[in-house]
PDB file of C-alpha atoms in Angstrom:
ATOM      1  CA  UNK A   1     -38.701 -27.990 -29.222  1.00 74.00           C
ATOM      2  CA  UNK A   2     -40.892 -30.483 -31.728  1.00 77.00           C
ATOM      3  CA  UNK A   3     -37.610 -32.646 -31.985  1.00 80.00           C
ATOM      4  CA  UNK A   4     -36.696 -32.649 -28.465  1.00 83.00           C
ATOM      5  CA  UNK A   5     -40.374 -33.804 -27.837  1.00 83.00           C
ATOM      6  CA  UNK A   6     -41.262 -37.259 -26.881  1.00 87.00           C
ATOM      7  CA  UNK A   7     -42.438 -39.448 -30.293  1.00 87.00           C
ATOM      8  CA  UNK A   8     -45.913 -40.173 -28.364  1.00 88.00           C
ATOM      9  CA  UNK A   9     -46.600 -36.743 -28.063  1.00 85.00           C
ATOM     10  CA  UNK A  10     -46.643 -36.606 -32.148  1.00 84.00           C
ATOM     11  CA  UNK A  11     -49.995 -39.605 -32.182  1.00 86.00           C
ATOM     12  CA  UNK A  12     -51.308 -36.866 -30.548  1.00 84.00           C
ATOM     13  CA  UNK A  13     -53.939 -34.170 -31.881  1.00 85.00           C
ATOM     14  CA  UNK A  14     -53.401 -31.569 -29.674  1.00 86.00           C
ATOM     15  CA  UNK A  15     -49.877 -31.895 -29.481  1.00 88.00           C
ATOM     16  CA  UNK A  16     -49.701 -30.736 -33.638  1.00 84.00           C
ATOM     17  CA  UNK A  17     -52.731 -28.134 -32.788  1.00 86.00           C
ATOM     18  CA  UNK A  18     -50.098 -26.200 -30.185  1.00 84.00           C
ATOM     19  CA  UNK A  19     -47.159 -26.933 -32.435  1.00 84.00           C
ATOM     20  CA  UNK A  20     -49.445 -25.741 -35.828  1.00 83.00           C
ATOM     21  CA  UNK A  21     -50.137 -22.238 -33.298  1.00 82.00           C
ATOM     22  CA  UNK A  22     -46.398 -22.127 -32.580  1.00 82.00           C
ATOM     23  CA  UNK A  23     -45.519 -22.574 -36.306  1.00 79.00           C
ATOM     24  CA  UNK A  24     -47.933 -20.141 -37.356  1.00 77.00           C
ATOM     25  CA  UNK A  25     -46.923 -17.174 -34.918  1.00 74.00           C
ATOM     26  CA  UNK A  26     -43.227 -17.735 -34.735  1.00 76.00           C
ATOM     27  CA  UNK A  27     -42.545 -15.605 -37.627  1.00 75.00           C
ATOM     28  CA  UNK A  28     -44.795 -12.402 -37.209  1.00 76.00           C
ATOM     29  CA  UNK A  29     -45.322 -12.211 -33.008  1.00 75.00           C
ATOM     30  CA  UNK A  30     -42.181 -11.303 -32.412  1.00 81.00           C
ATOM     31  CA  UNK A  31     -42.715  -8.637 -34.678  1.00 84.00           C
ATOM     32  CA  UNK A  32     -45.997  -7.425 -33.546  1.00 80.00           C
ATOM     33  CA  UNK A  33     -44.820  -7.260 -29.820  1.00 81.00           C
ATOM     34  CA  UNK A  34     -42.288  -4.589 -31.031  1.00 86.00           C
ATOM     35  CA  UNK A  35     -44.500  -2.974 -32.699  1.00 84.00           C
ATOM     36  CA  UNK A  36     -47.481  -2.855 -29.840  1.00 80.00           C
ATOM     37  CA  UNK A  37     -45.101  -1.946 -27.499  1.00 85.00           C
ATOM     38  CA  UNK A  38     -44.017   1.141 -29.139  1.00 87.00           C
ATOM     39  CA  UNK A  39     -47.432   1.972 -29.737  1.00 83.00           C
ATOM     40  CA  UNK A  40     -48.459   0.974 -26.218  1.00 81.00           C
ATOM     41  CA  UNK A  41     -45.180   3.009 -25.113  1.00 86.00           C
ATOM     42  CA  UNK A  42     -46.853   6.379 -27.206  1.00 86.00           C
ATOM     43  CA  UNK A  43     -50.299   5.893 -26.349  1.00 80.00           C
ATOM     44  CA  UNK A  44     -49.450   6.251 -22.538  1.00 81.00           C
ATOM     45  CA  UNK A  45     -46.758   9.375 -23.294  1.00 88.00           C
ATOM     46  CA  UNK A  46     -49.590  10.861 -25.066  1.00 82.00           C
ATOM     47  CA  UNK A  47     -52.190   9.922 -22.512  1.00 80.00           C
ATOM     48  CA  UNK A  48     -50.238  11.275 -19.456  1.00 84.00           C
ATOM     49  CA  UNK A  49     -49.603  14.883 -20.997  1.00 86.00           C
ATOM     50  CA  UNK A  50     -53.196  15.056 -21.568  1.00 80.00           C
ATOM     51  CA  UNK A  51     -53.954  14.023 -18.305  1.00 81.00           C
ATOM     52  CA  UNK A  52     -51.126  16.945 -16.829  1.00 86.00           C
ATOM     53  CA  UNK A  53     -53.174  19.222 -19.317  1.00 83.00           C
ATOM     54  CA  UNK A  54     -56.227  18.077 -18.025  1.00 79.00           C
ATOM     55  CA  UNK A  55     -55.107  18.024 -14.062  1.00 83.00           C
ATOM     56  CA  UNK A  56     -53.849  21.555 -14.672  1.00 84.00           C
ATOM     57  CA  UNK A  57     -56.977  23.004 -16.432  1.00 79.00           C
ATOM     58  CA  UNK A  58     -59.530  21.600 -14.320  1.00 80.00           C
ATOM     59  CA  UNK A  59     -58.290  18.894 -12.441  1.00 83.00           C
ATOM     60  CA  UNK A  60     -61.731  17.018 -11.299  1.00 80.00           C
ATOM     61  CA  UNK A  61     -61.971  16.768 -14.963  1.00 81.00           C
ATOM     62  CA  UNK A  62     -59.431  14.077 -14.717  1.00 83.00           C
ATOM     63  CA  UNK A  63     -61.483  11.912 -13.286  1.00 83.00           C
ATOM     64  CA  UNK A  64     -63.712  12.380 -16.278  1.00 81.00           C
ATOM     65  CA  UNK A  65     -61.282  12.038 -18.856  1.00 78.00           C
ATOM     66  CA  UNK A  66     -59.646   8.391 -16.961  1.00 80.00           C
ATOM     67  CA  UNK A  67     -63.706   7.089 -17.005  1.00 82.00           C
ATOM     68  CA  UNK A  68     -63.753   7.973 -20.602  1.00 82.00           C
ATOM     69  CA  UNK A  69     -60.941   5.694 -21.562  1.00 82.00           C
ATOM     70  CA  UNK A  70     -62.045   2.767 -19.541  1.00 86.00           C
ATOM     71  CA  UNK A  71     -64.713   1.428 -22.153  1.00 87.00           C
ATOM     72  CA  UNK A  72     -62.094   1.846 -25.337  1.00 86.00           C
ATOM     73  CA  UNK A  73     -59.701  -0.021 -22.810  1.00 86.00           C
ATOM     74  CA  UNK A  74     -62.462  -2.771 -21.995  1.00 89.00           C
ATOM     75  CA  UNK A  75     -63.488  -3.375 -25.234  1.00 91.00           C
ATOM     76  CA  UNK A  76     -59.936  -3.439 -26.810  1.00 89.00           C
ATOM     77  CA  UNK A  77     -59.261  -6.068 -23.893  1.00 90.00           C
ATOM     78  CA  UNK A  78     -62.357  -7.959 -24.673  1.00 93.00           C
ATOM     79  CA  UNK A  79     -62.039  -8.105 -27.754  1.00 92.00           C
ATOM     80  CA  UNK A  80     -58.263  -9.215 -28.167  1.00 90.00           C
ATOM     81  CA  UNK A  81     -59.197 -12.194 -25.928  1.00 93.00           C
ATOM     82  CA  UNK A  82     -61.808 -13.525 -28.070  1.00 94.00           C
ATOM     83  CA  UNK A  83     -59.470 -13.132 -31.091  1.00 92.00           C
ATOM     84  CA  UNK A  84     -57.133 -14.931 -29.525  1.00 91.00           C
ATOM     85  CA  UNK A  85     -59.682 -17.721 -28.211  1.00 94.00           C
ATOM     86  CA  UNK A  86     -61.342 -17.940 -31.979  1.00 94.00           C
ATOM     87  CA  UNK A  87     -57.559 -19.034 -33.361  1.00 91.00           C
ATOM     88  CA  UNK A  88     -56.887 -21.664 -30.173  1.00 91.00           C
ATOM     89  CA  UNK A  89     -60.308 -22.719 -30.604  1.00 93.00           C
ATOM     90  CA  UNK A  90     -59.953 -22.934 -34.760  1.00 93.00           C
ATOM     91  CA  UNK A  91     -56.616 -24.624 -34.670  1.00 92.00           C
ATOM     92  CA  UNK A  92     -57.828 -28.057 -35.174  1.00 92.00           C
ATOM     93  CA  UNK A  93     -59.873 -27.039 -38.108  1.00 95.00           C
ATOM     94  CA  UNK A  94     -56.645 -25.076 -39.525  1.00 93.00           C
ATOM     95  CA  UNK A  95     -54.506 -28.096 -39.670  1.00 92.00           C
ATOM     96  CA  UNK A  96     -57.156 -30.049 -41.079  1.00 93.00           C
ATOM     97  CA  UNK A  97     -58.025 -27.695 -43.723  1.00 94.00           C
ATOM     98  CA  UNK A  98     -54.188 -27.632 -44.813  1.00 92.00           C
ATOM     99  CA  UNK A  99     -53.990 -31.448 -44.942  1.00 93.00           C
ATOM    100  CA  UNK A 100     -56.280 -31.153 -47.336  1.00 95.00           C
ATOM    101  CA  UNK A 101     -55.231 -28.654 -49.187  1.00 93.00           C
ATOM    102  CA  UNK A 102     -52.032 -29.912 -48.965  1.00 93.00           C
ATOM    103  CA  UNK A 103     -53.549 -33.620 -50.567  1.00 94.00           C
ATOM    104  CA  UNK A 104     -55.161 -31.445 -53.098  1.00 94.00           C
ATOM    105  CA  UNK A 105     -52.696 -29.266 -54.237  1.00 93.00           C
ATOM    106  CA  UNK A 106     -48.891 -30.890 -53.663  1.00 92.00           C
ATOM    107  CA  UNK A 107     -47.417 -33.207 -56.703  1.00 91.00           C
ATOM    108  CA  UNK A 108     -46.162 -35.608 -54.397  1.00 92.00           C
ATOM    109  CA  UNK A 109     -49.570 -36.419 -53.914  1.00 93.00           C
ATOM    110  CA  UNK A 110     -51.467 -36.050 -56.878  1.00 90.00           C
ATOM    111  CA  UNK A 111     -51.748 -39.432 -58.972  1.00 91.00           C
ATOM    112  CA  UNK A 112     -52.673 -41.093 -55.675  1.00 94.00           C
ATOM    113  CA  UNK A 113     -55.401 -38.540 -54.846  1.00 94.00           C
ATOM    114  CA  UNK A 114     -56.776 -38.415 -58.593  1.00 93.00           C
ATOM    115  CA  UNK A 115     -56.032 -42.200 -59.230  1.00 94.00           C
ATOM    116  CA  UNK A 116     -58.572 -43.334 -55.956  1.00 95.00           C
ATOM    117  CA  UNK A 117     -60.835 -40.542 -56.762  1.00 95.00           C
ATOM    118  CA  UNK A 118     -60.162 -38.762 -53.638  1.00 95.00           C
ATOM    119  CA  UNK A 119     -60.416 -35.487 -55.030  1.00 96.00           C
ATOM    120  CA  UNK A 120     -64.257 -34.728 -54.226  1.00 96.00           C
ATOM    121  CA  UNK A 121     -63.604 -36.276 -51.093  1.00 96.00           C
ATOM    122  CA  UNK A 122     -61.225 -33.881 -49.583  1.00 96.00           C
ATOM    123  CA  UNK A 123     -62.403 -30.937 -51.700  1.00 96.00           C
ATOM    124  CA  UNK A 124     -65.817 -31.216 -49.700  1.00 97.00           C
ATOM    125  CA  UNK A 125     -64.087 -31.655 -46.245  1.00 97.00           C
ATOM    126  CA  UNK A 126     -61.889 -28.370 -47.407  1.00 96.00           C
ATOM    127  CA  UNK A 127     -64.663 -26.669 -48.168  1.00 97.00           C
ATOM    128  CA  UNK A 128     -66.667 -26.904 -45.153  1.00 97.00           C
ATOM    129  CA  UNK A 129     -63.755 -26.203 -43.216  1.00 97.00           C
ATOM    130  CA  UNK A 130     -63.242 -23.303 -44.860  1.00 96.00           C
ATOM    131  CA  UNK A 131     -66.576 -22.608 -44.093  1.00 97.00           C
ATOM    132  CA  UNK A 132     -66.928 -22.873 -40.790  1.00 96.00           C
ATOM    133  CA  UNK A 133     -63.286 -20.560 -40.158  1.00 95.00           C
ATOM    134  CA  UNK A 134     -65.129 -17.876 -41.971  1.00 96.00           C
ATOM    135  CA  UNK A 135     -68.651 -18.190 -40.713  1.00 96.00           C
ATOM    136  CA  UNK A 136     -66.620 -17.819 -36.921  1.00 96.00           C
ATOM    137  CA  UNK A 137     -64.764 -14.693 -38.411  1.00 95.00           C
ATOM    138  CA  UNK A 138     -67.452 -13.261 -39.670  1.00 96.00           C
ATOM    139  CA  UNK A 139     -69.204 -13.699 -36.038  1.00 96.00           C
ATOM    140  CA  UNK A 140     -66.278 -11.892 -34.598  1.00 95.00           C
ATOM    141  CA  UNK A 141     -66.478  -9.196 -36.909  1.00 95.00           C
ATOM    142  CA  UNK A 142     -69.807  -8.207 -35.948  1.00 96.00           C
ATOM    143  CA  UNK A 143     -68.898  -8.806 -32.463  1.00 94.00           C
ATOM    144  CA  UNK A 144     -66.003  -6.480 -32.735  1.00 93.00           C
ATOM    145  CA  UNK A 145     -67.667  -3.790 -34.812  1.00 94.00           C
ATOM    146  CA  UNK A 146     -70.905  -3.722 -31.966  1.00 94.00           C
ATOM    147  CA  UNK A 147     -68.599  -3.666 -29.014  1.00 92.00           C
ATOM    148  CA  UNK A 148     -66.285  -1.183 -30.356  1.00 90.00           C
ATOM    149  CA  UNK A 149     -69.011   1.130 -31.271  1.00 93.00           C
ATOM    150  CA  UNK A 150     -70.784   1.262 -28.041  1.00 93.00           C
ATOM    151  CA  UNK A 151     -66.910   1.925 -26.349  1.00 89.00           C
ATOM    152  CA  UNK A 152     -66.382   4.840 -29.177  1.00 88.00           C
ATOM    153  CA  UNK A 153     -70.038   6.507 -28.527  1.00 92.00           C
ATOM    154  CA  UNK A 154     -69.277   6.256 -24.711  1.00 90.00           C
ATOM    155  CA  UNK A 155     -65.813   7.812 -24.686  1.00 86.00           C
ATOM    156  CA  UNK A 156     -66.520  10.395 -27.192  1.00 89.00           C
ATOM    157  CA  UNK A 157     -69.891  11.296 -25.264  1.00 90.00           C
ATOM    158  CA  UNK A 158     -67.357  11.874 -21.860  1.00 86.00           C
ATOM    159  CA  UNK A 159     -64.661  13.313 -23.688  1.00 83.00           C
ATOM    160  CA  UNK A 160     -67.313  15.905 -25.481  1.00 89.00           C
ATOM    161  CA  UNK A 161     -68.806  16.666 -22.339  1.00 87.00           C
ATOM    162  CA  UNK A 162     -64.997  17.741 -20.620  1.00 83.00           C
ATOM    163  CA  UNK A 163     -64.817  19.940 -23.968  1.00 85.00           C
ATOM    164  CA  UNK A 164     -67.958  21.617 -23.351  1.00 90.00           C
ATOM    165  CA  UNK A 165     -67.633  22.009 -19.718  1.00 86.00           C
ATOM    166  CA  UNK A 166     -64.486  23.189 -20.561  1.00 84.00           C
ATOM    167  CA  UNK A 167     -66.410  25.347 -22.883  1.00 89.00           C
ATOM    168  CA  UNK A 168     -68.927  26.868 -20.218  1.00 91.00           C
ATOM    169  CA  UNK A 169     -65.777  27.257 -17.745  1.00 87.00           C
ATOM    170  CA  UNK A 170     -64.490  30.066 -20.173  1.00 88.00           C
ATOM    171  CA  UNK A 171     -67.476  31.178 -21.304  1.00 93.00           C
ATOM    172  CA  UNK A 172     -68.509  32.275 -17.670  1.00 93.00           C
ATOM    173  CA  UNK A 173     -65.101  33.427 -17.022  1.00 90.00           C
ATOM    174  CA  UNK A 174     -64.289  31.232 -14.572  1.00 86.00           C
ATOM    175  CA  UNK A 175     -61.296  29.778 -16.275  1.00 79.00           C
ATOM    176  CA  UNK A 176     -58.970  32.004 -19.293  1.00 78.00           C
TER     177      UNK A 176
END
């Protein structure tokens, strides 16, 4: 697709940010689909014969057990988005970082880099790069790890009250 593309498009940043995000993915996505769609394809196998067991058991408990998956769901949605956003958003800053490193760290370039003193120059510019991609990371972290709690504690506080209601059903002898 780059070579078929118009030589104007290639003066242009975001033309190299989308192909740098094509680059990047085209060797692990297709991968990672495969894999999420198996998982995807046992997570509902699994989810449905629950919910049978469930329907069967007790079935307004169903209900219960479909609101206690929503926040994982949510959050997992959430959360993928704003993964995906942080590398569109970080692309620029990618391919700038590995010019640099590329000026720092490939022969072809060295006795011009170290000759004009350079070095400093694009170590700095590296650096803060570098910098910045991990302060955002580290922001998503936290982000990930405070959303995904508060989805966990909510689905395992519905799902524990189906087990105990399940629990009082037998215990009264309303259900074997």
């Amino acid at each position: 697709a780059a070579a078929g593309a118009d030589l104007l498009d290639f003066e242009q940043p975001a033309f190299h940010d989308r192909l740098q995000r094509v680059l990047a993915n085209a060797s692990y996505r297709p991968i990672d689909m495969t894999g999420a769609l198996t998982s995807i394809g046992t997570a509902l196998l699994t989810a449905a014969g629950a919910a049978v067991g469930v329907a069967v058991l007790q079935p307004v408990l169903l209900v219960v057990v479909l609101v206690a998956v929503a926040p994982v769901w949510l959050a997992t949605r959430q959360l993928t988005r704003a993964s995906v956003q942080l590398e569109v958003d970080m692309t620029e800053d990618d391919r700038r970082r590995a010019y640099y490193l590329d000026l720092l760290t490939d022969r072809s370039h060295a006795a011009e880099v170290r000759a004009l003193g350079l070095v400093p120059f694009f170590e700095v510019r590296h650096d803060e790069l570098w910098r910045r991609r991990l302060a955002r990371l580290r922001s998503l972290a936290r982000r990930r790890v405070a959303i995904g709690a508060v989805a966990r504690v909510v689905n395992v506080g519905l799902l524990g009250a189906v087990a105990v209601y399940l629990v009082v059903l037998v215990s009264n002898g309303e259900m074997t």
